[in-house]
Amino acid sequence: MSGAINPGSTLGVLGSGQLGRMFAIAARQLGYRVHVYSPEKETPAGAVADREFQGEYDDLDTIREFAGSVDVVTFEFENVPAPTARACEELVPVRPGGSVLHISQNRLREKSTLQSHGLPVTPFVPVHSTEELASAIASAGGRGVLKTASWGYDGKGQIAVKADTDVDVAWTALKTDEGILETFIDFDCELSVVGVRGLDGSFVSYGPLRNEHHNHILDVTSYPSLLPEKVCREAVEITREVLESLDVVGVLCVEFFLTRDQRLLINETAPRPHNSGHLTIDANVTSQFEQQVRAICGLPLGSADSLGPAAMANLLGNLWSHGQPRWVHALSDNEIRLHLYGKADPRPGRKMGHLTCLGTTVEEAISRVRTARKALLPEPP
Ligand code: AMP
């Protein structure tokens, strides 16, 4: 493949959390150097990178210094301002491109763009005032989820609303000028597909992965989803169409609701490796992070084949509330793989790491990963 960025080159990552860390580990394994950029220092990704730049995202001088030090830029955090991506694009390729970032940063822009490509999204209405909120709830059939258009993740910036909700209180609580009211979906389950698209247009994918959330945060992901073949094929096909229509080079995850009548609706997209794809490190021939490296470097994509039924359980900061988790107990099941992100401060709700387990069946993998996570906590008295 021509124009490849070969091992030995330097890859730049905007953002320096756990996704950047797992990307950097995969990149270094392939012989690349990695520079990361974020406003923080001593970060999860910085700890395994060759160089950690610290600067605000709107500090374009430091951004240019960072971009000038690498051969290609990618990101692990989609809320990078558009001028930052543009400043990088003036110096080196940014993959996926800044236009993909721009679309995924705003739920209204994201859903409208996907809809304009004929893709199925959760029904939505833009909301800019209490009056618009009242009529939006009525048009959603009396039940919806009010979300900020920008800067929402893991259920932050979301309020469940019903016909009898005080719209003044709800709108004020959202603290935004631009909101989106989505129809409440009484879903059968939540799924995701992690898609990867190479520089030459090649495509591979993982999933559909089945996702269980707790308090709006991903809790457990498992594969296979055990859903009908038709639903699985359609989820992958929609994901391929999303990556193609947005001309993504890199990794993009599509999160779906599966309705009770077996229709797939896109909830949101993330133009980077995704928490639901973490099990690919242990349970697939090539991980989502290695695929991000390969795609942005113009290398052939690796096989996404599954090595067997698998499950992943997130480890949130809450597990530290009684002191150091009991690692020895969790790892006494020798099939359990532990991944920690090197974060010093285990705040409740903060993603500190994850556990993965392969099993003979997906039910077994889920049960073992849950049992291992529970074993981290002290025995009840
Ligand atoms: P989000 O940040 O949009 O991914 O939302 C976090 C979680 O909230 C989702 O994974 C769902 O469990 C729930 N949720 C969000 N939007 C809706 C909706 N329109 N209907 C039902 N549940 C929702």
mmCIF file of C-alpha atoms and ligand atoms in Angstrom, residues 107 122 145 147 152-156 158 182-187 190 213 216 255 257 267-268, ligand 1:
data_model
loop_
_atom_site.group_PDB
_atom_site.id
_atom_site.type_symbol
_atom_site.label_atom_id
_atom_site.label_comp_id
_atom_site.label_asym_id
_atom_site.label_seq_id
_atom_site.Cartn_x
_atom_site.Cartn_y
_atom_site.Cartn_z
ATOM 1 C CA ARG A 107 -25.925 15.449 18.933
ATOM 2 C CA THR A 122 -33.618 7.754 17.572
ATOM 3 C CA VAL A 145 -34.774 12.116 27.215
ATOM 4 C CA LYS A 147 -29.917 16.021 26.419
ATOM 5 C CA GLY A 152 -22.606 15.100 27.004
ATOM 6 C CA TYR A 153 -21.221 11.660 27.765
ATOM 7 C CA ASP A 154 -21.974 8.714 30.072
ATOM 8 C CA GLY A 155 -25.430 10.112 30.812
ATOM 9 C CA LYS A 156 -24.077 13.528 31.854
ATOM 10 C CA GLN A 158 -29.396 14.190 30.402
ATOM 11 C CA GLU A 182 -35.106 12.271 22.028
ATOM 12 C CA THR A 183 -38.104 9.996 22.158
ATOM 13 C CA PHE A 184 -37.741 7.565 25.070
ATOM 14 C CA ILE A 185 -36.956 4.154 23.597
ATOM 15 C CA ASP A 186 -38.258 1.208 25.579
ATOM 16 C CA PHE A 187 -35.475 -0.940 24.169
ATOM 17 C CA GLU A 190 -28.321 -1.906 23.716
ATOM 18 C CA HIS A 213 -25.374 0.083 31.428
ATOM 19 C CA HIS A 216 -25.975 5.471 32.364
ATOM 20 C CA GLU A 255 -24.210 2.636 19.595
ATOM 21 C CA PHE A 257 -30.958 0.653 20.676
ATOM 22 C CA ASN A 267 -28.265 6.363 19.722
ATOM 23 C CA GLU A 268 -24.875 7.914 19.099
HETATM 24 P P1 AMP B 1 -25.941 8.440 25.927
HETATM 25 O O1 AMP B 1 -24.994 9.299 26.724
HETATM 26 O O2 AMP B 1 -26.781 9.189 24.968
HETATM 27 O O3 AMP B 1 -25.254 7.250 25.304
HETATM 28 O O4 AMP B 1 -26.953 7.794 27.001
HETATM 29 C C1 AMP B 1 -26.505 6.968 28.075
HETATM 30 C C2 AMP B 1 -27.535 5.882 28.321
HETATM 31 O O5 AMP B 1 -28.803 6.468 28.693
HETATM 32 C C3 AMP B 1 -27.843 5.027 27.097
HETATM 33 O O6 AMP B 1 -26.861 4.043 26.922
HETATM 34 C C4 AMP B 1 -29.217 4.481 27.494
HETATM 35 O O7 AMP B 1 -29.089 3.442 28.444
HETATM 36 C C5 AMP B 1 -29.891 5.684 28.145
HETATM 37 N N1 AMP B 1 -30.601 6.476 27.107
HETATM 38 C C6 AMP B 1 -30.102 7.531 26.418
HETATM 39 N N2 AMP B 1 -30.992 8.001 25.508
HETATM 40 C C7 AMP B 1 -32.093 7.233 25.623
HETATM 41 C C8 AMP B 1 -33.374 7.202 24.943
HETATM 42 N N3 AMP B 1 -33.675 8.074 23.969
HETATM 43 N N4 AMP B 1 -34.271 6.250 25.327
HETATM 44 C C9 AMP B 1 -33.957 5.359 26.315
HETATM 45 N N5 AMP B 1 -32.778 5.349 26.986
HETATM 46 C C10 AMP B 1 -31.862 6.262 26.659
#
